[in-house]
Short mmCIF file of C-alpha atoms in Angstrom, two decimals:
data_model
loop_
_atom_site.label_atom_id
_atom_site.label_comp_id
_atom_site.label_asym_id
_atom_site.label_seq_id
_atom_site.Cartn_x
_atom_site.Cartn_y
_atom_site.Cartn_z
CA UNK A 52 56.64 -53.33 -48.44
CA UNK A 53 55.51 -52.70 -52.03
CA UNK A 54 52.70 -50.33 -52.95
CA UNK A 55 50.22 -53.16 -53.61
CA UNK A 56 50.94 -54.60 -50.17
CA UNK A 57 50.61 -51.20 -48.56
CA UNK A 58 47.26 -50.70 -50.37
CA UNK A 59 45.98 -54.14 -49.30
CA UNK A 60 47.00 -53.55 -45.70
CA UNK A 61 45.33 -50.14 -45.66
CA UNK A 62 42.11 -51.55 -47.20
CA UNK A 63 42.08 -54.38 -44.66
CA UNK A 64 42.60 -51.99 -41.79
CA UNK A 65 39.80 -49.76 -43.07
CA UNK A 66 37.46 -52.72 -43.34
CA UNK A 67 38.22 -53.78 -39.80
CA UNK A 68 37.82 -50.25 -38.50
CA UNK A 69 34.44 -49.98 -40.16
CA UNK A 70 33.25 -53.27 -38.67
CA UNK A 71 34.58 -52.20 -35.26
CA UNK A 72 32.70 -48.90 -35.55
CA UNK A 73 29.47 -50.79 -36.17
CA UNK A 74 30.21 -53.34 -33.42
CA UNK A 75 30.77 -50.49 -30.99
CA UNK A 76 27.36 -48.96 -31.79
CA UNK A 77 24.96 -49.53 -28.93
CA UNK A 78 21.31 -49.04 -29.91
CA UNK A 79 18.13 -49.13 -27.88
CA UNK A 80 14.88 -50.67 -29.12
CA UNK A 81 11.31 -51.11 -27.89
CA UNK A 82 8.67 -53.58 -28.97
CA UNK A 83 5.52 -55.40 -27.88
CA UNK A 84 5.26 -58.51 -25.77
CA UNK A 85 6.67 -61.81 -27.09
CA UNK A 86 4.47 -64.08 -29.12
CA UNK A 87 3.57 -61.76 -32.03
CA UNK A 88 5.08 -60.74 -35.35
CA UNK A 89 6.15 -57.24 -34.33
CA UNK A 90 8.14 -58.69 -31.44
CA UNK A 91 9.62 -61.41 -33.64
CA UNK A 92 10.87 -58.97 -36.27
CA UNK A 93 12.81 -56.78 -33.86
CA UNK A 94 14.04 -59.66 -31.68
CA UNK A 95 15.43 -61.23 -34.86
CA UNK A 96 17.05 -57.98 -35.91
CA UNK A 97 18.74 -57.75 -32.50
CA UNK A 98 20.18 -61.18 -33.02
CA UNK A 99 21.37 -60.78 -36.60
CA UNK A 100 22.68 -57.26 -36.16
CA UNK A 101 24.95 -58.44 -33.32
CA UNK A 102 26.02 -61.54 -35.26
CA UNK A 103 27.01 -59.39 -38.23
CA UNK A 104 28.84 -56.77 -36.14
CA UNK A 105 26.37 -54.09 -37.15
CA UNK A 106 25.20 -53.03 -33.68
CA UNK A 107 24.45 -54.22 -30.19
CA UNK A 108 20.73 -53.57 -29.67
CA UNK A 109 19.33 -53.42 -26.13
CA UNK A 110 15.73 -54.57 -26.61
CA UNK A 111 12.93 -53.78 -24.19
CA UNK A 112 9.75 -55.78 -24.87
CA UNK A 113 6.28 -55.59 -23.42
CA UNK A 114 6.23 -51.91 -24.12
CA UNK A 115 3.22 -49.62 -24.91
CA UNK A 116 3.98 -48.86 -28.54
CA UNK A 117 2.13 -45.54 -28.37
CA UNK A 118 4.94 -44.36 -26.10
CA UNK A 119 7.65 -46.15 -28.09
CA UNK A 120 6.78 -44.27 -31.24
CA UNK A 121 7.05 -40.94 -29.45
CA UNK A 122 10.32 -41.99 -27.90
CA UNK A 123 11.82 -42.69 -31.36
CA UNK A 124 10.47 -39.38 -32.67
CA UNK A 125 12.06 -37.54 -29.81
CA UNK A 126 15.36 -39.32 -30.20
CA UNK A 127 15.09 -41.15 -26.86
CA UNK A 128 15.00 -44.61 -28.44
CA UNK A 129 16.72 -45.76 -31.62
CA UNK A 130 14.30 -48.36 -32.99
CA UNK A 131 10.70 -49.30 -32.21
CA UNK A 132 8.00 -51.56 -33.53
CA UNK A 133 4.73 -49.92 -34.39
CA UNK A 134 1.41 -50.35 -36.08
CA UNK A 135 1.41 -47.64 -38.80
CA UNK A 136 -1.75 -46.03 -37.44
CA UNK A 137 0.33 -44.53 -34.65
CA UNK A 138 2.57 -42.32 -36.79
CA UNK A 139 -0.64 -41.16 -38.50
CA UNK A 140 -2.26 -40.26 -35.19
CA UNK A 141 0.95 -38.56 -34.05
CA UNK A 142 1.15 -36.57 -37.27
CA UNK A 143 -2.37 -35.27 -36.63
CA UNK A 144 -2.01 -34.85 -32.87
CA UNK A 145 -5.09 -36.89 -32.13
CA UNK A 146 -5.99 -39.98 -30.12
CA UNK A 147 -3.26 -40.88 -27.63
CA UNK A 148 -1.25 -37.85 -28.86
CA UNK A 149 -4.05 -35.26 -28.47
CA UNK A 150 -2.17 -33.50 -25.63
CA UNK A 151 0.68 -32.76 -27.98
CA UNK A 152 -1.49 -30.93 -30.48
CA UNK A 153 -1.37 -31.04 -34.27
CA UNK A 154 1.70 -28.82 -34.70
CA UNK A 155 3.93 -30.58 -32.20
CA UNK A 156 2.58 -33.98 -33.33
CA UNK A 157 3.37 -33.26 -36.93
CA UNK A 158 6.86 -32.05 -36.04
CA UNK A 159 7.61 -35.27 -34.19
CA UNK A 160 6.03 -37.51 -36.79
CA UNK A 161 8.28 -35.94 -39.45
CA UNK A 162 11.26 -37.47 -37.61
CA UNK A 163 10.07 -41.09 -38.18
CA UNK A 164 11.33 -43.38 -40.88
CA UNK A 165 10.61 -47.10 -41.54
CA UNK A 166 13.09 -49.93 -42.16
CA UNK A 167 10.73 -52.72 -43.25
CA UNK A 168 7.04 -53.79 -42.93
CA UNK A 169 5.27 -56.48 -40.94
CA UNK A 170 1.64 -57.54 -40.50
CA UNK A 171 0.83 -57.44 -36.79
CA UNK A 172 -2.38 -59.46 -37.08
CA UNK A 173 -5.74 -59.87 -38.80
CA UNK A 174 -8.91 -58.99 -36.89
CA UNK A 175 -11.36 -61.80 -36.32
CA UNK A 176 -14.12 -62.68 -33.91
CA UNK A 177 -13.50 -65.83 -31.85
CA UNK A 178 -14.98 -67.51 -28.83
CA UNK A 179 -15.18 -70.79 -26.96
CA UNK A 180 -17.62 -73.21 -28.43
CA UNK A 181 -19.38 -73.24 -25.02
CA UNK A 182 -19.94 -69.48 -25.26
CA UNK A 183 -23.20 -67.74 -26.25
CA UNK A 184 -21.24 -66.09 -29.06
CA UNK A 185 -21.82 -68.16 -32.19
CA UNK A 186 -20.80 -65.67 -34.87
CA UNK A 187 -20.92 -62.00 -35.74
CA UNK A 188 -24.73 -61.99 -35.64
CA UNK A 189 -24.71 -62.98 -31.95
CA UNK A 190 -22.41 -60.22 -30.60
CA UNK A 191 -25.29 -57.98 -29.46
CA UNK A 192 -25.48 -57.69 -25.70
CA UNK A 193 -22.32 -59.76 -25.10
CA UNK A 194 -19.08 -58.96 -23.31
CA UNK A 195 -16.40 -58.68 -25.93
CA UNK A 196 -12.69 -58.36 -25.28
CA UNK A 197 -11.53 -55.88 -27.91
CA UNK A 198 -8.11 -54.74 -26.97
CA UNK A 199 -5.93 -52.89 -24.44
CA UNK A 200 -7.26 -49.74 -22.74
CA UNK A 201 -5.75 -47.44 -25.40
CA UNK A 202 -3.94 -47.56 -28.68
CA UNK A 203 -4.45 -48.79 -32.27
CA UNK A 204 -5.84 -52.28 -31.56
CA UNK A 205 -8.91 -51.18 -29.59
CA UNK A 206 -9.63 -48.43 -32.15
CA UNK A 207 -9.55 -50.93 -34.96
CA UNK A 208 -11.51 -53.58 -33.11
CA UNK A 209 -14.29 -51.14 -32.34
CA UNK A 210 -14.43 -50.12 -35.98
CA UNK A 211 -14.44 -53.73 -37.23
CA UNK A 212 -17.29 -54.61 -34.86
CA UNK A 213 -19.37 -51.61 -35.88
CA UNK A 214 -18.75 -52.14 -39.60
CA UNK A 215 -19.64 -55.84 -39.35
CA UNK A 216 -22.53 -55.74 -36.88
CA UNK A 217 -23.68 -52.13 -36.78
CA UNK A 218 -23.15 -52.17 -32.98
CA UNK A 219 -21.29 -49.48 -31.03
CA UNK A 220 -19.40 -50.25 -27.83
CA UNK A 221 -21.43 -49.35 -24.75
CA UNK A 222 -24.67 -49.43 -26.70
CA UNK A 223 -24.91 -52.67 -28.58
CA UNK A 224 -22.34 -54.66 -26.66
CA UNK A 225 -20.01 -54.33 -23.65
CA UNK A 226 -16.37 -53.76 -24.64
CA UNK A 227 -13.81 -55.14 -22.18
CA UNK A 228 -10.22 -53.84 -22.35
CA UNK A 229 -7.20 -55.32 -20.58
CA UNK A 230 -3.47 -55.04 -21.06
CA UNK A 231 -1.98 -57.46 -23.64
CA UNK A 232 -0.37 -59.61 -21.00
CA UNK A 233 -3.79 -60.25 -19.42
CA UNK A 234 -5.67 -61.04 -22.63
CA UNK A 235 -5.37 -64.79 -22.59
CA UNK A 236 -6.24 -65.16 -18.95
CA UNK A 237 -9.24 -62.91 -19.44
CA UNK A 238 -10.44 -65.13 -22.21
CA UNK A 239 -9.97 -68.26 -20.13
CA UNK A 240 -11.47 -67.14 -16.87
CA UNK A 241 -14.92 -66.43 -18.34
CA UNK A 242 -14.77 -62.65 -17.95
CA UNK A 243 -15.76 -62.24 -21.60
CA UNK A 244 -18.00 -64.13 -23.99
CA UNK A 245 -16.12 -63.36 -27.18
CA UNK A 246 -12.96 -61.76 -28.48
CA UNK A 247 -12.24 -59.40 -31.39
CA UNK A 248 -8.50 -59.07 -31.61
CA UNK A 249 -5.87 -59.46 -34.34
CA UNK A 250 -4.84 -63.06 -34.84
CA UNK A 251 -2.11 -64.91 -36.71
CA UNK A 252 -2.05 -68.37 -38.28
CA UNK A 253 -1.50 -70.06 -35.88
CA UNK A 254 -2.14 -67.57 -33.07
CA UNK A 255 -0.33 -67.73 -29.80
CA UNK A 256 -3.25 -66.53 -27.69
CA UNK A 257 -5.64 -69.04 -29.23
CA UNK A 258 -3.02 -71.75 -28.84
CA UNK A 259 -2.92 -71.08 -25.11
CA UNK A 260 -6.66 -70.55 -24.72
CA UNK A 261 -7.71 -73.87 -26.28
CA UNK A 262 -6.31 -75.67 -23.29
CA UNK A 263 -9.54 -74.61 -21.54
CA UNK A 264 -11.87 -75.66 -24.37
CA UNK A 265 -12.50 -75.75 -28.10
CA UNK A 266 -12.74 -72.47 -29.95
CA UNK A 267 -14.10 -71.12 -33.22
CA UNK A 268 -12.96 -68.00 -35.17
CA UNK A 269 -15.12 -66.29 -37.75
CA UNK A 270 -14.15 -64.43 -40.92
CA UNK A 271 -15.77 -61.15 -41.88
CA UNK A 272 -18.90 -62.07 -43.86
CA UNK A 273 -18.45 -61.39 -47.54
CA UNK A 274 -21.42 -58.99 -47.89
CA UNK A 275 -20.02 -56.87 -45.01
CA UNK A 276 -16.52 -57.10 -46.48
CA UNK A 277 -17.72 -55.86 -49.86
CA UNK A 278 -19.67 -52.93 -48.36
CA UNK A 279 -18.56 -49.38 -49.12
CA UNK A 280 -17.85 -48.63 -45.49
CA UNK A 281 -15.64 -51.63 -44.88
CA UNK A 282 -13.75 -51.16 -48.16
CA UNK A 283 -13.11 -47.58 -47.21
CA UNK A 284 -11.81 -48.52 -43.77
CA UNK A 285 -9.44 -51.08 -45.32
CA UNK A 286 -7.65 -48.09 -46.78
CA UNK A 287 -7.23 -46.35 -43.43
CA UNK A 288 -3.70 -45.67 -42.17
CA UNK A 289 -2.02 -48.86 -40.97
CA UNK A 290 -4.78 -51.07 -42.39
CA UNK A 291 -4.87 -53.43 -45.35
CA UNK A 292 -7.14 -56.16 -46.73
CA UNK A 293 -6.14 -59.72 -45.91
CA UNK A 294 -7.54 -62.84 -47.52
CA UNK A 295 -6.43 -66.44 -47.28
CA UNK A 296 -8.00 -69.81 -48.09
CA UNK A 297 -9.36 -71.35 -44.87
CA UNK A 298 -7.50 -74.55 -45.73
CA UNK A 299 -4.18 -72.61 -45.78
CA UNK A 300 -4.79 -70.80 -42.53
CA UNK A 301 -3.14 -72.93 -39.82
CA UNK A 302 -5.13 -73.15 -36.60
CA UNK A 303 -3.99 -74.88 -33.40
CA UNK A 304 -5.56 -78.20 -32.48
CA UNK A 305 -8.91 -77.57 -30.83
CA UNK A 306 -9.72 -74.42 -32.88
CA UNK A 307 -11.40 -74.00 -36.26
CA UNK A 308 -11.88 -71.15 -38.68
CA UNK A 309 -15.31 -70.46 -40.29
CA UNK A 310 -16.14 -68.66 -43.49
CA UNK A 311 -19.23 -68.99 -45.66
CA UNK A 312 -17.21 -69.54 -48.86
CA UNK A 313 -13.91 -71.02 -47.78
CA UNK A 314 -12.00 -67.73 -47.79
CA UNK A 315 -11.03 -66.01 -44.60
CA UNK A 316 -11.23 -62.18 -44.76
CA UNK A 317 -10.05 -59.69 -42.25
CA UNK A 318 -8.70 -56.26 -41.60
CA UNK A 319 -4.93 -56.52 -41.25
CA UNK A 320 -3.04 -54.20 -38.99
CA UNK A 321 0.17 -53.28 -40.76
CA UNK A 322 3.27 -51.83 -39.15
CA UNK A 323 7.00 -52.16 -39.08
CA UNK A 324 10.18 -51.29 -37.26
CA UNK A 325 10.96 -47.60 -37.35
CA UNK A 326 13.91 -45.33 -36.61
CA UNK A 327 14.58 -41.63 -36.32
CA UNK A 328 15.44 -39.87 -39.58
CA UNK A 329 18.71 -38.80 -38.05
CA UNK A 330 19.96 -42.37 -37.90
CA UNK A 331 22.95 -42.50 -40.24
CA UNK A 332 22.46 -43.72 -43.78
CA UNK A 333 24.99 -46.49 -43.27
CA UNK A 334 23.43 -47.77 -40.02
CA UNK A 335 19.89 -47.81 -41.41
CA UNK A 336 21.10 -49.57 -44.56
CA UNK A 337 23.15 -52.17 -42.59
CA UNK A 338 20.18 -52.95 -40.30
CA UNK A 339 17.84 -53.32 -43.24
CA UNK A 340 20.32 -55.48 -45.11
CA UNK A 341 20.55 -57.77 -42.06
CA UNK A 342 16.76 -58.08 -42.15
CA UNK A 343 16.57 -58.75 -45.88
CA UNK A 344 19.43 -61.20 -46.07
CA UNK A 345 18.05 -63.33 -43.23
CA UNK A 346 14.38 -63.39 -44.29
CA UNK A 347 14.35 -67.13 -44.67
CA UNK A 348 15.71 -67.62 -41.18
CA UNK A 349 13.18 -65.11 -39.84
CA UNK A 350 10.28 -66.88 -41.47
CA UNK A 351 11.47 -70.21 -40.02
CA UNK A 352 11.40 -68.92 -36.46
CA UNK A 353 7.62 -69.08 -35.95
CA UNK A 354 4.78 -71.01 -37.61
CA UNK A 355 2.92 -67.76 -38.45
CA UNK A 356 5.92 -65.95 -39.90
CA UNK A 357 5.36 -66.87 -43.53
CA UNK A 358 1.98 -65.06 -43.47
CA UNK A 359 2.92 -61.73 -41.90
CA UNK A 360 4.20 -59.76 -44.90
CA UNK A 361 7.98 -59.99 -44.33
CA UNK A 362 9.58 -58.82 -47.55
CA UNK A 363 6.29 -57.57 -49.03
CA UNK A 364 6.74 -53.88 -50.12
CA UNK A 365 3.59 -53.51 -52.24
CA UNK A 366 2.11 -50.14 -51.23
CA UNK A 367 -1.35 -51.52 -50.40
CA UNK A 368 -0.29 -54.75 -48.67
CA UNK A 369 2.45 -52.99 -46.70
CA UNK A 370 0.20 -50.17 -45.57
CA UNK A 371 2.46 -47.45 -46.96
CA UNK A 372 1.49 -44.28 -48.88
CA UNK A 373 -2.00 -42.85 -49.05
CA UNK A 374 -2.89 -41.25 -45.67
CA UNK A 375 0.10 -42.87 -44.02
CA UNK A 376 2.72 -40.09 -43.61
CA UNK A 377 5.57 -42.54 -42.88
CA UNK A 378 8.36 -43.01 -45.37
CA UNK A 379 11.29 -45.43 -45.50
CA UNK A 380 14.70 -44.29 -44.33
CA UNK A 381 17.00 -43.51 -47.25
CA UNK A 382 19.38 -46.20 -46.03
CA UNK A 383 16.53 -48.71 -45.97
CA UNK A 384 15.50 -47.72 -49.56
CA UNK A 385 19.05 -48.34 -50.73
CA UNK A 386 19.17 -51.78 -49.04
CA UNK A 387 15.86 -52.91 -50.54
CA UNK A 388 16.68 -51.71 -54.00
CA UNK A 389 20.14 -53.21 -53.97
CA UNK A 390 18.47 -56.50 -53.05
CA UNK A 391 16.31 -56.26 -56.13
CA UNK A 392 13.03 -55.11 -54.53
CA UNK A 393 10.78 -52.36 -55.87
CA UNK A 394 10.19 -49.62 -53.32
CA UNK A 395 7.04 -47.64 -54.11
CA UNK A 396 8.00 -44.06 -55.04
CA UNK A 397 5.36 -42.76 -52.69
CA UNK A 398 7.12 -44.47 -49.79
CA UNK A 399 10.50 -42.85 -50.48
CA UNK A 400 11.65 -39.84 -48.42
#
C-alpha cells in the first residue's frame, strides 16, 4: 500500500470514527407541549440530528420549562427549550427560582448557553364573538385566561393587560390560570370570557377553539403601544416588539384579527433552545449546523413557522443582550458565523 493510499485510508477511518462518536452520543432534551414553535424547533432538531449522525436525542415534551431550565443548568438535561425570561429570573434568584436565592441562581444561570432563537408567541386578547369581551376596553370585571399557574407566560400576560388597560389581576379583572394542556378546553367550556395568551399565525389553540364558535383577536392599540411604559416593557428580558400587517397574519377560518390601522402589534415572547456551557464545542456546533442547514425544512413543517424568528439573530428581535444574561455557546457562534450570519458581539460568550 503506497503512502497516499495509507493516508486516504487513515483519513476515511478517522471520518467514520468521528461520525460514529457523534452517533453514539445520547442526549436528553425537554420542551413544551406540541403545537407551538418552541416544541417544533427541538422536535425538528431531534429528527435532523439523528439523520445526520450527530446525536440521538431523547425528547420529553409537555414539560414545565421553569424546571427544564434548571435541569440544564444543573447538568441533569442536555438541551431544553425556554423563553429567555427564565434564565434572567434564574440569574437573579427571583420568581419561580426565589428559593434558590440570588447567589445560587446566578451560579446556575452562568452555566446556560443558547444554540438558536425562536419566537414562542405574540400576546393578544381574543374571545368568542358571543362573549361579553369585545376588545381591550371591555376587559374590566371579566374572567380572563392569562396563562398557566406559574412561569413566564402568566407574568407577561398580567403585564400586557395592565399596560393596555390599567387593570390589575384580582382588582380590575379575574385572572384564570390552567396548565397549557387545559387551555383550549377552558376556552371552549365557557369558564372564561376572554383570553390573553401568546398566539401564532395561525394559532393551534384558536384553530381548535373556533370549532365551538367564531372568534376575534385584538392587537395592542397604537396609543398604548407607543406609551413609555409599554415601550420600556418591550425591552424586558425575553421580550421583543412584533408587528405584522393584518393581511399577512394568517388566521384560521372562523377567526379574525382586529387593529385600528391594519397593523397587528404585540409583545413577543422570545426564547430558544439552550444547553449547558460544558457541552463540547463540536457537539454544540454540529447541533447548531443541523438547525441552520435545515431551516427551510423547519419552516415548511408548520404554517406559523415562517413568522417565529428562525434564523433571525438581530439582538433586539432575538431577545439577546441588554438585561438578558444568556449568551450563545461558542460552538453555536462558530456555526452561525461559518454559515454567513452576524452574531451580535454582546451575545457572544
